[in-house]
Amino acid sequence: MTATASQTSPRKRAGNGAARRIDADEIGLDALIGHAGYAVRRFQIWIFQDFIKTLGDVDIRPTQYSVLTVIGANPGLSQMAVAKRLGIERARLVHLLDSLEQRRLVKRIKSKTDRRSHAMHLTTQGETALAKFKRLAAEHERHVEARIGKANRERLLQILADFT
Amino acid sequence: MTATASQTSPRKRAGNGAARRIDADEIGLDALIGHAGYAVRRFQIWIFQDFIKTLGDVDIRPTQYSVLTVIGANPGLSQMAVAKRLGIERARLVHLLDSLEQRRLVKRIKSKTDRRSHAMHLTTQGETALAKFKRLAAEHERHVEARIGKANRERLLQILADFT
DNA sequence: TATTGTTATACTCTATAACTATA
DNA sequence: TATAGTTATAGAGTATAACAATA
């Protein structure tokens, strides 16, 4: 589907002077309907909001969760390696790690082989906490499944597999 | 697929003192692999970057495009109606419209029936510009199709249709 | 009382640039 | 010289709260 101006015409507004109230679902999206980016963005907002809510009690946001998960699975990584793998700016990762280190979930250990870099590790407390976060994240994932359907969720993961 | 800590074990780092360089694609994502939100977020970033680049010459970003498209298809809408339909905060829309109005693409007209509200319209210049933006956006959409495949793009639009 | 548009504040995130200490 | 981590700044985007004008 291509987006052209001729696809839809502007809908008529009340022309009698007494403007009718317009409900949100009456408003046409026109070319936006054909844009994958629009749907993906709206879906991503929904999914992040559910994640933030589901992990609200433990106060962990999606980016923090991704950082903890990658460090947990690859202990000893440098900040640069984590940043590159997750597509986070290294300057941004500094603040994320400051916060996670203050919460005693992560520790930076000076590398002996390259004194410019830090080896990232979960603390013991961090390991325990991450296990809990993963259980909550799995719960969030079940919300996604309930929202779009089991088969659709799996199809989505397949389609987007090489963006990870 | 559920995300549990036992799915993958931390991979061994070089233990011989001479730390080996780790390439990004060697770093395991662990539980993130099973999260739709992670894949969707990475895809959304890619797609927005392509949109911003493809419409770089005309300096239009995704949110601006969505606002112009909805106003173009529904002339006379109030700011509240546009904000609600697109899921934008009304406070944020004020600044978006300030910018679009300064560029003479949009005009706010005081409503005669409800003097609190403004009726949003494209200017003549805005109509012409939007037609061009739509052609560029369609070009961007072809990039998406080339990246994930025609059938996958259509399937994606189907799966996410009710988030629009 | 409630709603529309506005202003303001704070926090998240992205994108840069520059600095330091190393390599 | 180049890289790792840090600090700083600017702009998007999100989330609130409060205010004036109007309903």
XYZ file of C-alpha atoms (C1' of nucleotides) in Angstrom:
374
model
C 0.000 0.000 0.000
C 1.341 3.405 -0.887
C 0.314 6.626 0.718
C -1.112 9.176 -1.666
C -3.125 12.258 -1.071
C -5.941 11.026 -3.223
C -6.714 7.997 -1.125
C -8.999 9.788 1.249
C -10.662 13.127 1.053
C -11.103 15.479 3.966
C -14.274 14.654 5.771
C -16.866 17.324 5.958
C -17.220 19.263 9.155
C -20.616 20.466 10.249
C -21.317 23.394 7.991
C -24.363 24.698 9.788
C -22.577 26.854 12.327
C -23.285 24.534 15.257
C -20.064 22.489 15.251
C -20.696 18.862 16.099
C -18.489 17.197 18.673
C -16.026 14.838 16.965
C -15.189 11.576 18.687
C -11.638 10.314 18.465
C -12.601 7.194 16.569
C -14.308 9.237 13.868
C -11.074 10.993 12.963
C -9.476 9.476 9.898
C -5.767 8.717 9.970
C -5.463 8.916 6.190
C -1.980 7.940 5.020
C -0.873 6.989 8.533
C -2.874 3.771 8.196
C -0.395 2.537 5.627
C 2.710 3.316 7.668
C 4.261 0.473 9.625
C 6.174 3.006 11.720
C 3.002 4.566 13.079
C 1.538 1.232 14.203
C 4.872 0.076 15.585
C 5.308 3.278 17.559
C 1.837 3.075 19.102
C 2.373 -0.577 19.960
C 5.778 0.142 21.462
C 4.272 2.815 23.706
C 1.600 0.381 24.890
C 4.119 -2.365 25.543
C 6.527 -0.115 27.461
C 3.706 1.247 29.587
C 2.661 -2.276 30.491
C 6.266 -3.214 31.276
C 6.757 -0.166 33.491
C 3.493 -0.883 35.292
C 4.156 -4.605 35.716
C 7.632 -3.921 37.106
C 6.442 -0.845 38.989
C 6.842 -2.371 42.435
C 10.513 -3.093 41.804
C 11.029 0.225 39.987
C 12.756 -1.194 36.905
C 12.281 0.278 33.454
C 12.840 -1.484 30.118
C 16.307 -0.058 29.515
C 17.470 -0.890 33.033
C 16.150 -4.416 32.596
C 18.024 -4.855 29.318
C 21.287 -3.673 30.879
C 20.949 -5.986 33.892
C 20.037 -8.950 31.703
C 23.016 -8.516 29.389
C 25.465 -8.030 32.257
C 23.989 -11.043 34.036
C 24.453 -13.219 30.974
C 27.892 -11.822 30.105
C 29.737 -10.915 33.318
C 32.912 -8.932 32.844
C 31.755 -6.944 29.815
C 33.057 -3.411 29.416
C 30.679 -0.464 29.329
C 31.447 0.040 25.663
C 30.516 -3.560 24.867
C 27.204 -3.287 26.715
C 26.428 0.053 25.072
C 27.186 -1.224 21.572
C 25.229 -4.431 22.016
C 22.108 -2.646 23.234
C 22.399 0.405 21.004
C 22.680 2.766 23.953
C 24.970 5.801 23.852
C 27.952 5.235 26.100
C 27.336 8.614 27.739
C 23.815 7.514 28.584
C 24.987 4.182 29.952
C 27.167 5.993 32.490
C 24.080 7.438 34.202
C 22.146 4.185 33.966
C 25.006 2.361 35.668
C 25.420 5.088 38.293
C 21.815 4.474 39.289
C 22.088 0.676 39.228
C 25.351 0.804 41.187
C 23.809 3.065 43.827
C 21.075 0.472 44.209
C 23.794 -2.176 44.722
C 22.603 -4.243 41.768
C 25.748 -3.808 39.678
C 29.405 -3.165 40.365
C 32.127 -1.691 38.200
C 35.481 -3.435 38.621
C 38.602 -1.876 37.183
C 40.046 -4.073 34.483
C 43.578 -5.266 35.174
C 44.393 -5.723 31.512
C 43.077 -2.388 30.240
C 43.031 0.217 32.945
C 40.788 2.482 30.881
C 37.874 0.087 31.115
C 35.550 -1.337 33.735
C 34.376 -4.931 33.938
C 30.669 -4.989 34.744
C 29.256 -7.543 37.174
C 26.014 -8.110 39.025
C 26.307 -8.076 42.795
C 24.936 -11.065 44.692
C 21.973 -8.870 45.510
C 21.763 -8.011 41.822
C 21.581 -11.670 40.832
C 18.707 -12.288 43.213
C 16.911 -9.154 42.134
C 17.325 -9.939 38.431
C 15.732 -13.355 38.927
C 12.691 -11.584 40.329
C 12.699 -8.995 37.546
C 12.723 -11.822 35.003
C 9.672 -13.405 36.583
C 7.845 -10.074 36.411
C 9.015 -9.492 32.844
C 7.652 -12.910 31.900
C 4.345 -11.839 33.426
C 4.455 -8.705 31.273
C 5.119 -10.897 28.256
C 1.950 -12.827 29.007
C 0.062 -9.513 28.908
C 1.454 -8.948 25.405
C 0.340 -12.411 24.404
C -3.129 -11.742 25.774
C -3.313 -8.451 23.911
C -2.265 -9.542 20.407
C -2.611 -13.329 20.564
C -0.092 -16.092 21.032
C 0.447 -16.789 17.339
C 0.731 -13.102 16.438
C 3.301 -12.502 19.158
C 5.448 -15.352 17.882
C 5.096 -14.194 14.294
C 6.139 -10.702 15.389
C 9.266 -12.042 17.096
C 10.132 -13.931 13.915
C 9.644 -10.919 11.662
C 11.776 -8.677 13.865
C 14.379 -11.254 14.901
C 17.306 -9.604 13.168
C 16.754 -6.209 14.766
C 17.826 -7.602 18.122
C 8.487 -18.634 25.483
C 9.044 -17.591 29.042
C 12.113 -15.844 30.336
C 13.875 -17.671 33.110
C 17.352 -17.322 34.504
C 18.171 -20.934 33.782
C 17.772 -20.618 30.022
C 21.288 -19.470 29.404
C 24.367 -19.489 31.565
C 26.895 -16.687 31.717
C 29.506 -17.215 29.069
C 33.054 -17.592 30.221
C 35.390 -14.655 29.862
C 39.006 -15.266 29.034
C 40.508 -16.473 32.271
C 44.138 -16.284 31.260
C 44.756 -12.695 32.211
C 44.935 -11.462 28.602
C 41.319 -10.397 28.156
C 40.026 -11.216 24.689
C 38.175 -8.581 22.754
C 34.458 -9.355 22.700
C 32.541 -8.578 19.522
C 29.025 -7.250 19.841
C 27.492 -10.240 18.095
C 29.081 -12.631 20.566
C 27.226 -11.077 23.481
C 24.167 -13.078 24.463
C 20.886 -11.267 25.010
C 19.534 -13.999 27.284
C 15.925 -13.342 28.270
C 15.668 -10.273 26.008
C 15.391 -12.618 23.027
C 11.952 -13.678 24.223
C 10.629 -10.163 24.753
C 8.519 -8.676 21.999
C 9.069 -5.227 23.486
C 12.805 -5.374 22.952
C 12.516 -6.322 19.279
C 9.737 -3.803 18.712
C 11.768 -1.026 20.311
C 14.861 -1.755 18.208
C 12.740 -1.911 15.069
C 10.972 1.307 15.935
C 14.308 3.084 16.343
C 15.459 1.817 12.948
C 12.233 2.825 11.259
C 12.187 6.333 12.770
C 15.804 6.895 11.805
C 14.995 5.946 8.229
C 11.945 8.221 8.242
C 13.933 11.160 9.621
C 16.674 10.584 7.047
C 14.276 10.121 4.117
C 12.393 13.301 5.034
C 15.582 15.077 6.064
C 15.560 17.526 3.167
C 12.114 18.791 4.119
C 12.929 18.672 7.860
C 9.828 16.766 8.940
C 9.859 14.271 11.785
C 7.394 11.417 12.340
C 5.277 13.252 14.900
C 5.056 16.370 12.735
C 4.032 14.230 9.779
C 1.292 12.537 11.787
C -0.100 15.891 12.934
C -0.104 17.351 9.420
C -1.701 14.228 7.948
C -4.530 14.159 10.492
C -5.244 17.875 10.128
C -5.139 17.534 6.338
C -7.667 14.708 6.403
C -9.872 16.330 9.064
C -9.771 20.115 8.655
C -11.329 22.069 11.482
C -10.352 19.705 14.290
C -9.581 21.188 17.690
C -6.183 20.741 19.285
C -7.702 18.427 21.888
C -9.169 16.206 19.179
C -5.848 15.938 17.342
C -3.982 15.261 20.573
C -6.390 12.546 21.676
C -6.447 10.839 18.302
C -2.661 10.654 18.068
C -1.978 10.009 21.740
C 0.020 13.218 22.106
C -0.165 15.299 25.289
C -2.072 18.501 24.602
C 0.749 20.497 26.197
C 3.188 18.921 23.767
C 0.930 19.588 20.789
C 1.030 23.313 21.570
C 4.762 23.420 20.815
C 4.443 21.186 17.755
C 1.790 23.508 16.334
C 3.787 26.624 17.223
C 6.588 25.264 15.055
C 4.317 24.196 12.186
C 2.492 27.506 12.297
C 5.758 29.451 12.170
C 6.611 27.494 9.036
C 3.240 28.534 7.584
C 2.090 24.944 7.140
C -0.793 25.141 9.598
C -3.081 27.837 10.911
C -5.105 28.077 14.095
C -8.502 29.664 13.573
C -10.583 30.709 16.555
C -13.748 28.673 16.726
C -16.932 30.711 16.554
C -18.991 28.117 18.381
C -16.581 27.406 21.249
C -14.334 30.328 21.900
C -12.007 28.221 24.034
C -10.915 26.132 21.080
C -9.046 26.532 17.823
C -9.976 24.943 14.505
C -6.858 23.564 12.853
C -6.335 23.929 9.118
C -3.530 23.456 6.644
C -2.513 26.572 4.761
C -2.448 26.400 0.975
C 1.291 26.106 1.289
C 0.742 23.362 3.866
C -1.412 21.363 1.466
C 1.250 21.488 -1.210
C 3.995 20.625 1.240
C 2.042 17.724 2.724
C 1.603 16.196 -0.720
C 5.378 16.193 -1.069
C 5.855 14.810 2.452
C 3.489 11.971 1.594
C 5.513 11.055 -1.461
C 8.690 10.966 0.643
C 6.932 8.989 3.374
C 5.838 6.449 0.761
C 9.469 6.183 -0.282
C 10.397 5.536 3.353
C 7.726 2.860 3.459
C 9.382 1.130 0.538
C 12.594 1.058 2.573
C 10.702 -0.755 5.322
C 9.371 -3.211 2.786
C 12.866 -3.814 1.447
C 14.183 -4.359 4.963
C 11.638 -6.868 6.321
C 9.923 -8.083 3.153
C 6.605 -7.212 1.560
C 4.632 -10.053 3.153
C 6.104 -9.450 6.612
C 5.311 -5.747 6.456
C 1.693 -6.473 5.597
C 1.434 -9.097 8.305
C 2.871 -6.609 10.787
C 0.272 -3.997 9.835
C -2.460 -6.601 10.333
C -1.183 -7.689 13.737
C -0.910 -4.125 15.011
C -3.984 -2.707 13.285
C -5.933 -1.979 16.439
C -3.161 0.037 18.060
C -3.669 2.812 15.537
C -17.578 22.824 37.870
C -15.376 21.158 33.727
C -12.808 21.884 29.440
C -9.419 24.256 25.979
C -5.312 26.064 25.263
C -1.216 27.607 27.473
C 2.931 27.866 30.435
C 6.069 25.704 33.361
C 8.718 21.953 35.548
C 10.928 17.472 35.780
C 12.526 13.361 34.010
C 13.730 10.025 30.064
C 16.081 9.471 25.943
C 18.987 10.746 21.859
C 22.862 13.095 19.860
C 27.086 15.621 20.323
C 31.292 17.514 21.883
C 35.030 17.829 24.888
C 37.878 16.262 28.645
C 41.037 12.525 31.390
C 43.493 8.632 31.633
C 45.018 5.338 29.532
C 46.474 2.271 25.254
C 46.757 8.738 17.570
C 42.922 6.222 19.191
C 39.820 4.306 22.806
C 37.071 3.945 27.570
C 34.799 6.336 30.632
C 33.068 10.747 32.100
C 30.885 15.338 32.066
C 28.138 18.686 29.886
C 24.697 20.564 26.736
C 20.769 20.669 23.581
C 16.702 18.908 21.678
C 12.781 15.423 21.503
C 9.356 13.216 24.037
C 6.575 12.088 28.298
C 4.121 13.260 32.484
C 2.312 16.625 35.580
C 0.430 20.639 37.586
C -1.429 25.093 37.454
C -3.511 29.102 35.261
C -6.892 32.177 32.254
C -10.704 32.177 29.367
C -14.751 30.065 28.374
C -18.390 26.507 28.571
